[in-house]
Amino acid sequence: MKTLVLPPDERALAYAKELIEAGEVVAFHTETVYGLGADARNDEAVRKIFALKGRPTDNPLISHVHSDYDISDLAEVPPYTEALRKAFLPGPLTMVYPSKGKVSPFVSCGLPTISVRVPSSPAAQAFLRAVNVPVAAPSANRSKHVSPVTAQHVLDDFDGDIPLIIDGGPSRGGIESTVLDCTGAVPQILRAGLVTREMIASVVGDCGVYHMRAGEKPKSPGMAYKHYAPGCRTAYFSADALSDAKRCYERERGAGGTPCFLAEHAVCESLAGYAALDLGASPEEMASNLYALLREGERKASLLIAVEPRARGGVMDGVRNRFLRAFGQSEEESGS
Ligand code: AMP
Ligand code: MG
């Protein structure tokens, strides 16, 4: 199959509509990462997403809709969620509600809930308006690989396997949406992202954060899986262990390898003479740059040496979560 990469013009949107109606899968730009979408009401189309990605069949998908779609058609919406939708949608916030059972049972993998997102990217809005159905979509990467933030990244994982990528340019947000459980009296963050606990609490007064306990069945099944792994060898150091990290780099170079650091801007400034990928200085910059740099790192390094960023809280919660998981670290091990 030839994979077309097209901007969201009239021709592309008409083709996307045709494909979605035929039960095919279409990749599309969003402001967080690229998604791999299919008609959420079509069992076979949804199963295609899992098969293409190699995604575990107990890891539910988010349903994406345009900003005028009536969410109460899909979900029971608690009254307090109105203020959250007003404040943050369209945008990088996914809300989990009790489901009305209107989409395929494969979308939520048998859970009684449905997660809904209204992306703000103009390309995503144009695509969702053209198809005018809920579109189930995980990130458009092979399962466990780094999420894609350009159409080229999607091609790198799926060239020849999907018919169309709607190219809206780079995904500037850079990390996946915040996932917020809205099935209880107080909302609870299941996955940290650009819409932070502090931002949510400022609108509805309170916001919990879910932490999976050892041995417990996770509330958000995706949390149990290894994610975002670059396809090269990796090493991980705390910010206090820079001299150990440099010794690791020298050893790799001595053995004929091509080591490369991945670190925040302040650390990169002290790495003159070393190959290094600069994550940036602010949490927003680090979110925006992380996945593209992980993919660049896997392309050019035999060993990618991560130095943990120091900042904590707010957007950094989401960045740290992805950064640690990309390098096989748990948040507990790293002392947070
Ligand atoms: P991805 O599609 O890779 O961005 O992952 C979607 C994330 O949302 C995963 O961590 C899922 O476990 C989570 N998720 C999706 N739907 C639900 C749901 N109904 N309840 C809880 N978590 C969900
Ligand atoms: Mg994903």
mmCIF file of C-alpha atoms and ligand atoms in Angstrom:
data_model
loop_
_atom_site.group_PDB
_atom_site.id
_atom_site.type_symbol
_atom_site.label_atom_id
_atom_site.label_comp_id
_atom_site.label_asym_id
_atom_site.label_seq_id
_atom_site.Cartn_x
_atom_site.Cartn_y
_atom_site.Cartn_z
ATOM 1 C CA MET A 1 0.000 0.000 0.000
ATOM 2 C CA LYS A 2 1.207 3.505 -0.837
ATOM 3 C CA THR A 3 1.086 5.853 2.175
ATOM 4 C CA LEU A 4 0.057 9.383 1.145
ATOM 5 C CA VAL A 5 1.211 12.324 3.262
ATOM 6 C CA LEU A 6 -1.121 15.271 2.593
ATOM 7 C CA PRO A 7 -1.892 18.638 4.220
ATOM 8 C CA PRO A 8 -5.506 18.938 5.468
ATOM 9 C CA ASP A 9 -6.868 20.355 2.198
ATOM 10 C CA GLU A 10 -10.179 19.540 0.528
ATOM 11 C CA ARG A 11 -8.828 16.548 -1.378
ATOM 12 C CA ALA A 12 -7.170 15.005 1.679
ATOM 13 C CA LEU A 13 -10.235 15.512 3.865
ATOM 14 C CA ALA A 14 -12.556 13.936 1.271
ATOM 15 C CA TYR A 15 -10.171 10.961 1.005
ATOM 16 C CA ALA A 16 -9.949 10.712 4.820
ATOM 17 C CA LYS A 17 -13.744 10.619 5.072
ATOM 18 C CA GLU A 18 -13.923 7.898 2.427
ATOM 19 C CA LEU A 19 -11.273 5.840 4.257
ATOM 20 C CA ILE A 20 -12.856 6.209 7.721
ATOM 21 C CA GLU A 21 -16.280 5.261 6.299
ATOM 22 C CA ALA A 22 -14.688 2.170 4.719
ATOM 23 C CA GLY A 23 -13.296 1.087 8.118
ATOM 24 C CA GLU A 24 -9.697 2.072 7.316
ATOM 25 C CA VAL A 25 -7.127 3.715 9.548
ATOM 26 C CA VAL A 26 -5.901 7.311 9.036
ATOM 27 C CA ALA A 27 -3.026 9.019 10.881
ATOM 28 C CA PHE A 28 -3.562 12.667 11.748
ATOM 29 C CA HIS A 29 -1.810 15.627 13.354
ATOM 30 C CA THR A 30 -2.825 16.834 16.807
ATOM 31 C CA GLU A 31 -1.259 19.458 19.060
ATOM 32 C CA THR A 32 0.167 16.730 21.362
ATOM 33 C CA VAL A 33 1.410 13.866 19.147
ATOM 34 C CA TYR A 34 0.177 12.278 15.870
ATOM 35 C CA GLY A 35 -2.790 9.901 16.254
ATOM 36 C CA LEU A 36 -3.710 6.673 14.425
ATOM 37 C CA GLY A 37 -7.478 6.957 13.998
ATOM 38 C CA ALA A 38 -10.454 4.810 13.003
ATOM 39 C CA ASP A 39 -14.246 4.997 13.364
ATOM 40 C CA ALA A 40 -14.790 4.321 17.084
ATOM 41 C CA ARG A 41 -18.178 2.692 16.333
ATOM 42 C CA ASN A 42 -16.711 0.101 13.960
ATOM 43 C CA ASP A 43 -15.381 -3.055 15.703
ATOM 44 C CA GLU A 44 -13.184 -4.183 12.812
ATOM 45 C CA ALA A 45 -11.722 -0.723 12.246
ATOM 46 C CA VAL A 46 -10.835 -0.402 15.947
ATOM 47 C CA ARG A 47 -9.248 -3.873 15.971
ATOM 48 C CA LYS A 48 -7.100 -2.807 13.012
ATOM 49 C CA ILE A 49 -5.516 -0.097 15.184
ATOM 50 C CA PHE A 50 -4.496 -2.630 17.833
ATOM 51 C CA ALA A 51 -3.137 -5.017 15.188
ATOM 52 C CA LEU A 52 -1.139 -2.314 13.348
ATOM 53 C CA LYS A 53 0.456 -1.000 16.529
ATOM 54 C CA GLY A 54 0.939 -4.360 18.229
ATOM 55 C CA ARG A 55 -0.902 -2.727 21.150
ATOM 56 C CA PRO A 56 -1.940 -4.907 24.103
ATOM 57 C CA THR A 57 -5.688 -5.516 23.831
ATOM 58 C CA ASP A 58 -6.359 -4.371 27.409
ATOM 59 C CA ASN A 59 -5.035 -0.826 26.817
ATOM 60 C CA PRO A 60 -8.060 1.367 25.929
ATOM 61 C CA LEU A 61 -8.180 4.053 23.237
ATOM 62 C CA ILE A 62 -9.226 7.697 23.435
ATOM 63 C CA SER A 63 -12.207 8.807 21.284
ATOM 64 C CA HIS A 64 -11.548 12.107 19.480
ATOM 65 C CA VAL A 65 -14.332 14.490 18.430
ATOM 66 C CA HIS A 66 -14.554 17.999 16.920
ATOM 67 C CA SER A 67 -15.402 20.966 19.129
ATOM 68 C CA ASP A 68 -19.138 21.082 18.235
ATOM 69 C CA TYR A 69 -19.713 17.364 18.818
ATOM 70 C CA ASP A 70 -22.248 16.643 21.571
ATOM 71 C CA ILE A 71 -20.199 14.680 24.110
ATOM 72 C CA SER A 72 -23.322 13.801 26.107
ATOM 73 C CA ASP A 73 -24.257 11.549 23.194
ATOM 74 C CA LEU A 74 -21.305 9.286 24.112
ATOM 75 C CA ALA A 75 -20.965 9.730 27.868
ATOM 76 C CA GLU A 76 -22.699 10.541 31.151
ATOM 77 C CA VAL A 77 -21.196 13.950 31.951
ATOM 78 C CA PRO A 78 -21.080 14.964 35.645
ATOM 79 C CA PRO A 79 -22.082 18.644 36.112
ATOM 80 C CA TYR A 80 -18.654 19.729 37.459
ATOM 81 C CA THR A 81 -16.981 18.681 34.199
ATOM 82 C CA GLU A 82 -18.708 21.519 32.316
ATOM 83 C CA ALA A 83 -16.314 24.085 33.802
ATOM 84 C CA LEU A 84 -13.322 21.926 32.829
ATOM 85 C CA ARG A 85 -14.492 21.589 29.220
ATOM 86 C CA LYS A 86 -15.022 25.351 29.086
ATOM 87 C CA ALA A 87 -11.581 26.090 30.513
ATOM 88 C CA PHE A 88 -9.442 23.559 28.619
ATOM 89 C CA LEU A 89 -11.224 22.292 25.471
ATOM 90 C CA PRO A 90 -10.354 22.134 22.713
ATOM 91 C CA GLY A 91 -6.913 21.245 24.040
ATOM 92 C CA PRO A 92 -4.605 18.568 25.478
ATOM 93 C CA LEU A 93 -7.009 17.197 28.113
ATOM 94 C CA THR A 94 -8.697 13.770 27.852
ATOM 95 C CA MET A 95 -11.660 13.243 30.178
ATOM 96 C CA VAL A 96 -12.845 9.770 31.264
ATOM 97 C CA TYR A 97 -16.623 9.485 31.831
ATOM 98 C CA PRO A 98 -19.138 6.679 32.405
ATOM 99 C CA SER A 99 -19.872 5.391 28.882
ATOM 100 C CA LYS A 100 -23.261 5.272 27.174
ATOM 101 C CA GLY A 101 -22.030 2.300 25.160
ATOM 102 C CA LYS A 102 -22.280 4.015 21.771
ATOM 103 C CA VAL A 103 -18.777 3.070 20.570
ATOM 104 C CA SER A 104 -17.260 -0.349 19.919
ATOM 105 C CA PRO A 105 -16.518 -2.332 23.119
ATOM 106 C CA PHE A 106 -12.953 -2.733 21.766
ATOM 107 C CA VAL A 107 -12.332 1.010 22.290
ATOM 108 C CA SER A 108 -12.490 0.801 26.087
ATOM 109 C CA CYS A 109 -11.376 -2.852 26.253
ATOM 110 C CA GLY A 110 -14.460 -3.830 28.248
ATOM 111 C CA LEU A 111 -14.269 -0.952 30.777
ATOM 112 C CA PRO A 112 -17.626 0.764 31.555
ATOM 113 C CA THR A 113 -16.010 4.145 30.810
ATOM 114 C CA ILE A 114 -15.121 6.166 27.704
ATOM 115 C CA SER A 115 -12.253 8.640 27.349
ATOM 116 C CA VAL A 116 -12.977 11.643 25.127
ATOM 117 C CA ARG A 117 -10.629 14.266 23.741
ATOM 118 C CA VAL A 118 -11.246 17.402 21.660
ATOM 119 C CA PRO A 119 -7.889 18.285 20.064
ATOM 120 C CA SER A 120 -7.222 21.947 19.288
ATOM 121 C CA SER A 121 -4.983 21.520 16.244
ATOM 122 C CA PRO A 122 -6.675 22.973 13.122
ATOM 123 C CA ALA A 123 -5.670 19.859 11.136
ATOM 124 C CA ALA A 124 -7.299 17.565 13.714
ATOM 125 C CA GLN A 125 -10.422 19.730 13.877
ATOM 126 C CA ALA A 126 -10.727 19.751 10.061
ATOM 127 C CA PHE A 127 -10.318 15.960 9.919
ATOM 128 C CA LEU A 128 -12.823 15.322 12.753
ATOM 129 C CA ARG A 129 -15.360 17.697 11.205
ATOM 130 C CA ALA A 130 -14.992 16.043 7.795
ATOM 131 C CA VAL A 131 -15.636 12.550 9.181
ATOM 132 C CA ASN A 132 -18.115 13.723 11.874
ATOM 133 C CA VAL A 133 -17.879 10.485 13.898
ATOM 134 C CA PRO A 134 -15.941 9.745 17.107
ATOM 135 C CA VAL A 135 -12.448 8.670 16.060
ATOM 136 C CA ALA A 136 -10.643 6.191 18.319
ATOM 137 C CA ALA A 137 -6.939 6.985 18.207
ATOM 138 C CA PRO A 138 -3.809 6.099 20.142
ATOM 139 C CA SER A 139 -0.463 7.678 19.268
ATOM 140 C CA ALA A 140 0.665 6.717 15.741
ATOM 141 C CA ASN A 141 3.741 4.690 16.730
ATOM 142 C CA ARG A 142 4.464 0.986 17.008
ATOM 143 C CA SER A 143 3.598 -0.108 20.547
ATOM 144 C CA LYS A 144 6.358 0.769 23.078
ATOM 145 C CA HIS A 145 8.248 2.962 20.572
ATOM 146 C CA VAL A 146 8.602 6.728 20.953
ATOM 147 C CA SER A 147 5.425 8.708 20.110
ATOM 148 C CA PRO A 148 5.514 10.587 16.755
ATOM 149 C CA VAL A 149 5.559 14.382 16.596
ATOM 150 C CA THR A 150 6.009 14.751 12.805
ATOM 151 C CA ALA A 151 4.450 13.062 9.755
ATOM 152 C CA GLN A 152 7.938 11.659 8.999
ATOM 153 C CA HIS A 153 7.971 9.887 12.398
ATOM 154 C CA VAL A 154 4.640 8.247 11.488
ATOM 155 C CA LEU A 155 6.093 7.192 8.111
ATOM 156 C CA ASP A 156 9.152 5.774 9.883
ATOM 157 C CA ASP A 157 6.852 3.378 11.789
ATOM 158 C CA PHE A 158 4.022 2.747 9.268
ATOM 159 C CA ASP A 159 5.154 3.511 5.695
ATOM 160 C CA GLY A 160 3.266 1.151 3.379
ATOM 161 C CA ASP A 161 0.922 -0.048 6.157
ATOM 162 C CA ILE A 162 -1.591 2.833 6.280
ATOM 163 C CA PRO A 163 -3.177 4.757 3.371
ATOM 164 C CA LEU A 164 -2.984 8.365 4.633
ATOM 165 C CA ILE A 165 -1.222 10.709 7.039
ATOM 166 C CA ILE A 166 -2.784 14.153 7.504
ATOM 167 C CA ASP A 167 0.261 16.380 7.896
ATOM 168 C CA GLY A 168 -0.280 19.407 10.136
ATOM 169 C CA GLY A 169 3.445 20.038 10.723
ATOM 170 C CA PRO A 170 5.244 19.328 14.009
ATOM 171 C CA SER A 171 3.104 18.606 17.103
ATOM 172 C CA ARG A 172 4.262 21.476 19.312
ATOM 173 C CA GLY A 173 2.818 20.252 22.639
ATOM 174 C CA GLY A 174 5.072 17.236 22.363
ATOM 175 C CA ILE A 175 3.688 14.892 25.046
ATOM 176 C CA GLU A 176 0.361 13.060 25.132
ATOM 177 C CA SER A 177 -2.756 14.640 26.647
ATOM 178 C CA THR A 178 -3.459 14.718 30.368
ATOM 179 C CA VAL A 179 -5.877 11.852 31.148
ATOM 180 C CA LEU A 180 -8.388 12.873 33.826
ATOM 181 C CA ASP A 181 -10.788 10.415 35.462
ATOM 182 C CA CYS A 182 -14.127 12.228 35.846
ATOM 183 C CA THR A 183 -16.143 9.242 37.083
ATOM 184 C CA GLY A 184 -15.898 10.243 40.768
ATOM 185 C CA ALA A 185 -16.911 13.309 42.799
ATOM 186 C CA VAL A 186 -13.375 14.756 42.510
ATOM 187 C CA PRO A 187 -11.437 14.461 39.233
ATOM 188 C CA GLN A 188 -8.234 12.446 39.349
ATOM 189 C CA ILE A 189 -5.250 12.588 36.988
ATOM 190 C CA LEU A 190 -4.422 9.170 35.511
ATOM 191 C CA ARG A 191 -1.680 10.460 33.178
ATOM 192 C CA ALA A 192 0.110 13.795 33.638
ATOM 193 C CA GLY A 193 0.333 16.182 30.669
ATOM 194 C CA LEU A 194 0.271 19.828 29.648
ATOM 195 C CA VAL A 195 -2.978 20.527 31.519
ATOM 196 C CA THR A 196 -1.633 20.228 35.059
ATOM 197 C CA ARG A 197 -3.133 19.283 38.428
ATOM 198 C CA GLU A 198 -2.722 22.900 39.522
ATOM 199 C CA MET A 199 -4.643 24.170 36.458
ATOM 200 C CA ILE A 200 -7.506 21.684 37.002
ATOM 201 C CA ALA A 201 -7.733 22.405 40.748
ATOM 202 C CA SER A 202 -7.910 26.137 40.018
ATOM 203 C CA VAL A 203 -11.131 25.507 38.030
ATOM 204 C CA VAL A 204 -12.941 22.879 40.147
ATOM 205 C CA GLY A 205 -11.312 23.395 43.556
ATOM 206 C CA ASP A 206 -9.670 19.983 43.884
ATOM 207 C CA CYS A 207 -7.856 17.416 41.757
ATOM 208 C CA GLY A 208 -6.355 14.081 42.781
ATOM 209 C CA VAL A 209 -3.424 12.230 41.209
ATOM 210 C CA TYR A 210 -3.653 8.475 40.800
ATOM 211 C CA HIS A 211 -0.574 6.434 41.762
ATOM 212 C CA MET A 212 -0.582 2.778 40.894
ATOM 213 C CA ARG A 213 0.402 0.561 43.826
ATOM 214 C CA ALA A 214 2.546 -2.551 43.336
ATOM 215 C CA GLY A 215 0.418 -5.562 42.442
ATOM 216 C CA GLU A 216 -2.717 -3.462 41.860
ATOM 217 C CA LYS A 217 -4.739 -3.578 38.624
ATOM 218 C CA PRO A 218 -4.088 -0.101 37.176
ATOM 219 C CA LYS A 219 -6.982 2.318 36.778
ATOM 220 C CA SER A 220 -5.468 3.410 33.471
ATOM 221 C CA PRO A 221 -4.206 0.197 31.862
ATOM 222 C CA GLY A 222 -1.596 1.994 29.727
ATOM 223 C CA MET A 223 0.313 2.930 32.865
ATOM 224 C CA ALA A 224 1.395 -0.665 33.350
ATOM 225 C CA TYR A 225 3.273 -0.837 30.041
ATOM 226 C CA LYS A 226 6.815 0.128 29.081
ATOM 227 C CA HIS A 227 6.601 3.070 26.693
ATOM 228 C CA TYR A 228 8.500 5.577 24.630
ATOM 229 C CA ALA A 229 11.642 3.440 24.346
ATOM 230 C CA PRO A 230 14.267 4.611 21.842
ATOM 231 C CA GLY A 231 15.626 1.828 19.630
ATOM 232 C CA CYS A 232 19.269 2.122 20.796
ATOM 233 C CA ARG A 233 21.081 1.201 24.022
ATOM 234 C CA THR A 234 20.471 3.673 26.825
ATOM 235 C CA ALA A 235 22.003 4.723 30.139
ATOM 236 C CA TYR A 236 20.526 6.910 32.846
ATOM 237 C CA PHE A 237 22.121 9.239 35.408
ATOM 238 C CA SER A 238 20.772 11.624 38.007
ATOM 239 C CA ALA A 239 21.745 15.290 37.643
ATOM 240 C CA ASP A 240 24.218 14.848 40.536
ATOM 241 C CA ALA A 241 26.129 12.078 38.788
ATOM 242 C CA LEU A 242 27.445 14.008 35.765
ATOM 243 C CA SER A 243 31.028 12.820 36.231
ATOM 244 C CA ASP A 244 29.831 9.180 36.199
ATOM 245 C CA ALA A 245 27.838 9.980 33.041
ATOM 246 C CA LYS A 246 30.966 11.427 31.386
ATOM 247 C CA ARG A 247 32.963 8.291 32.271
ATOM 248 C CA CYS A 248 30.185 6.188 30.708
ATOM 249 C CA TYR A 249 30.437 8.351 27.555
ATOM 250 C CA GLU A 250 34.249 7.931 27.381
ATOM 251 C CA ARG A 251 33.975 4.146 27.820
ATOM 252 C CA GLU A 252 31.483 3.910 24.947
ATOM 253 C CA ARG A 253 33.680 6.048 22.712
ATOM 254 C CA GLY A 254 36.748 4.026 23.692
ATOM 255 C CA ALA A 255 34.908 0.892 22.588
ATOM 256 C CA GLY A 256 34.299 2.435 19.141
ATOM 257 C CA GLY A 257 30.675 3.475 19.790
ATOM 258 C CA THR A 258 28.897 6.777 19.169
ATOM 259 C CA PRO A 259 27.607 7.938 22.564
ATOM 260 C CA CYS A 260 25.344 10.974 22.865
ATOM 261 C CA PHE A 261 23.933 12.831 25.863
ATOM 262 C CA LEU A 262 20.293 13.876 26.260
ATOM 263 C CA ALA A 263 20.035 16.577 28.902
ATOM 264 C CA GLU A 264 18.445 19.886 29.807
ATOM 265 C CA HIS A 265 19.975 23.111 28.512
ATOM 266 C CA ALA A 266 21.918 24.020 31.679
ATOM 267 C CA VAL A 267 23.634 20.593 31.658
ATOM 268 C CA CYS A 268 24.362 20.739 27.909
ATOM 269 C CA GLU A 269 26.225 24.009 28.489
ATOM 270 C CA SER A 270 28.723 22.085 30.620
ATOM 271 C CA LEU A 271 29.173 19.378 27.955
ATOM 272 C CA ALA A 272 31.409 21.224 25.450
ATOM 273 C CA GLY A 273 33.278 18.664 23.343
ATOM 274 C CA TYR A 274 30.674 15.934 23.933
ATOM 275 C CA ALA A 275 27.887 14.981 21.506
ATOM 276 C CA ALA A 276 24.683 16.137 23.202
ATOM 277 C CA LEU A 277 20.997 16.690 22.410
ATOM 278 C CA ASP A 278 19.616 19.769 24.196
ATOM 279 C CA LEU A 279 16.129 19.218 25.662
ATOM 280 C CA GLY A 280 15.684 22.950 26.328
ATOM 281 C CA ALA A 281 15.363 25.059 29.447
ATOM 282 C CA SER A 282 11.660 25.394 30.328
ATOM 283 C CA PRO A 283 9.285 22.469 31.048
ATOM 284 C CA GLU A 284 7.238 23.428 27.953
ATOM 285 C CA GLU A 285 10.349 23.369 25.748
ATOM 286 C CA MET A 286 11.371 19.999 27.175
ATOM 287 C CA ALA A 287 7.859 18.587 26.506
ATOM 288 C CA SER A 288 7.950 19.908 22.955
ATOM 289 C CA ASN A 289 11.445 18.560 22.185
ATOM 290 C CA LEU A 290 11.540 15.229 24.033
ATOM 291 C CA TYR A 291 10.158 12.750 21.475
ATOM 292 C CA ALA A 292 11.857 14.273 18.436
ATOM 293 C CA LEU A 293 15.193 14.090 20.312
ATOM 294 C CA LEU A 294 14.604 10.490 21.426
ATOM 295 C CA ARG A 295 14.059 9.587 17.768
ATOM 296 C CA GLU A 296 17.118 11.604 16.674
ATOM 297 C CA GLY A 297 19.125 9.924 19.437
ATOM 298 C CA GLU A 298 18.184 6.404 18.345
ATOM 299 C CA ARG A 299 19.187 7.299 14.755
ATOM 300 C CA LYS A 300 22.635 8.607 15.510
ATOM 301 C CA ALA A 301 23.776 7.171 18.833
ATOM 302 C CA SER A 302 24.922 3.671 19.760
ATOM 303 C CA LEU A 303 24.324 4.672 23.392
ATOM 304 C CA LEU A 304 21.959 7.473 24.449
ATOM 305 C CA ILE A 305 22.995 8.789 27.879
ATOM 306 C CA ALA A 306 20.161 10.534 29.725
ATOM 307 C CA VAL A 307 20.773 13.040 32.505
ATOM 308 C CA GLU A 308 17.635 13.572 34.556
ATOM 309 C CA PRO A 309 16.244 17.147 34.488
ATOM 310 C CA ARG A 310 16.062 18.770 37.941
ATOM 311 C CA ALA A 311 12.749 20.661 37.807
ATOM 312 C CA ARG A 312 9.628 19.248 39.501
ATOM 313 C CA GLY A 313 5.871 20.015 39.496
ATOM 314 C CA GLY A 314 3.436 21.425 36.927
ATOM 315 C CA VAL A 315 4.233 20.468 33.313
ATOM 316 C CA MET A 316 7.433 18.778 34.556
ATOM 317 C CA ASP A 317 5.297 15.969 36.091
ATOM 318 C CA GLY A 318 4.295 14.906 32.574
ATOM 319 C CA VAL A 319 7.769 15.420 31.087
ATOM 320 C CA ARG A 320 9.470 13.450 33.873
ATOM 321 C CA ASN A 321 6.950 10.606 33.586
ATOM 322 C CA ARG A 322 7.763 10.174 29.845
ATOM 323 C CA PHE A 323 11.507 10.760 30.320
ATOM 324 C CA LEU A 324 11.811 8.171 33.081
ATOM 325 C CA ARG A 325 9.749 5.572 31.222
ATOM 326 C CA ALA A 326 11.744 6.044 28.014
ATOM 327 C CA PHE A 327 14.822 5.025 29.970
ATOM 328 C CA GLY A 328 13.221 2.181 31.920
ATOM 329 C CA GLN A 329 13.162 4.054 35.260
ATOM 330 C CA SER A 330 10.180 4.098 37.606
ATOM 331 C CA GLU A 331 9.199 7.327 39.370
ATOM 332 C CA GLU A 332 9.731 5.601 42.735
ATOM 333 C CA GLU A 333 13.291 4.487 41.865
ATOM 334 C CA SER A 334 14.226 8.027 40.923
ATOM 335 C CA GLY A 335 13.160 9.228 44.359
ATOM 336 C CA SER A 336 10.094 11.335 43.548
HETATM 337 P P1 AMP B 1 -2.388 6.486 24.083
HETATM 338 O O1 AMP B 1 -3.527 6.082 23.223
HETATM 339 O O2 AMP B 1 -1.145 5.710 23.815
HETATM 340 O O3 AMP B 1 -2.204 7.973 24.178
HETATM 341 O O4 AMP B 1 -2.839 6.045 25.547
HETATM 342 C C1 AMP B 1 -4.104 6.385 26.052
HETATM 343 C C2 AMP B 1 -4.060 6.368 27.553
HETATM 344 O O5 AMP B 1 -5.355 6.668 28.065
HETATM 345 C C3 AMP B 1 -3.638 5.026 28.127
HETATM 346 O O6 AMP B 1 -2.803 5.229 29.261
HETATM 347 C C4 AMP B 1 -4.972 4.418 28.516
HETATM 348 O O7 AMP B 1 -4.819 3.466 29.525
HETATM 349 C C5 AMP B 1 -5.765 5.652 28.950
HETATM 350 N N1 AMP B 1 -7.211 5.451 28.784
HETATM 351 C C6 AMP B 1 -7.914 5.460 27.635
HETATM 352 N N2 AMP B 1 -9.219 5.193 27.865
HETATM 353 C C7 AMP B 1 -9.350 5.022 29.198
HETATM 354 C C8 AMP B 1 -10.451 4.714 30.060
HETATM 355 N N3 AMP B 1 -11.682 4.515 29.585
HETATM 356 N N4 AMP B 1 -10.183 4.605 31.384
HETATM 357 C C9 AMP B 1 -8.946 4.784 31.868
HETATM 358 N N5 AMP B 1 -7.862 5.070 31.113
HETATM 359 C C10 AMP B 1 -8.057 5.185 29.785
HETATM 360 MG MG MG B 2 0.856 5.964 22.977
#
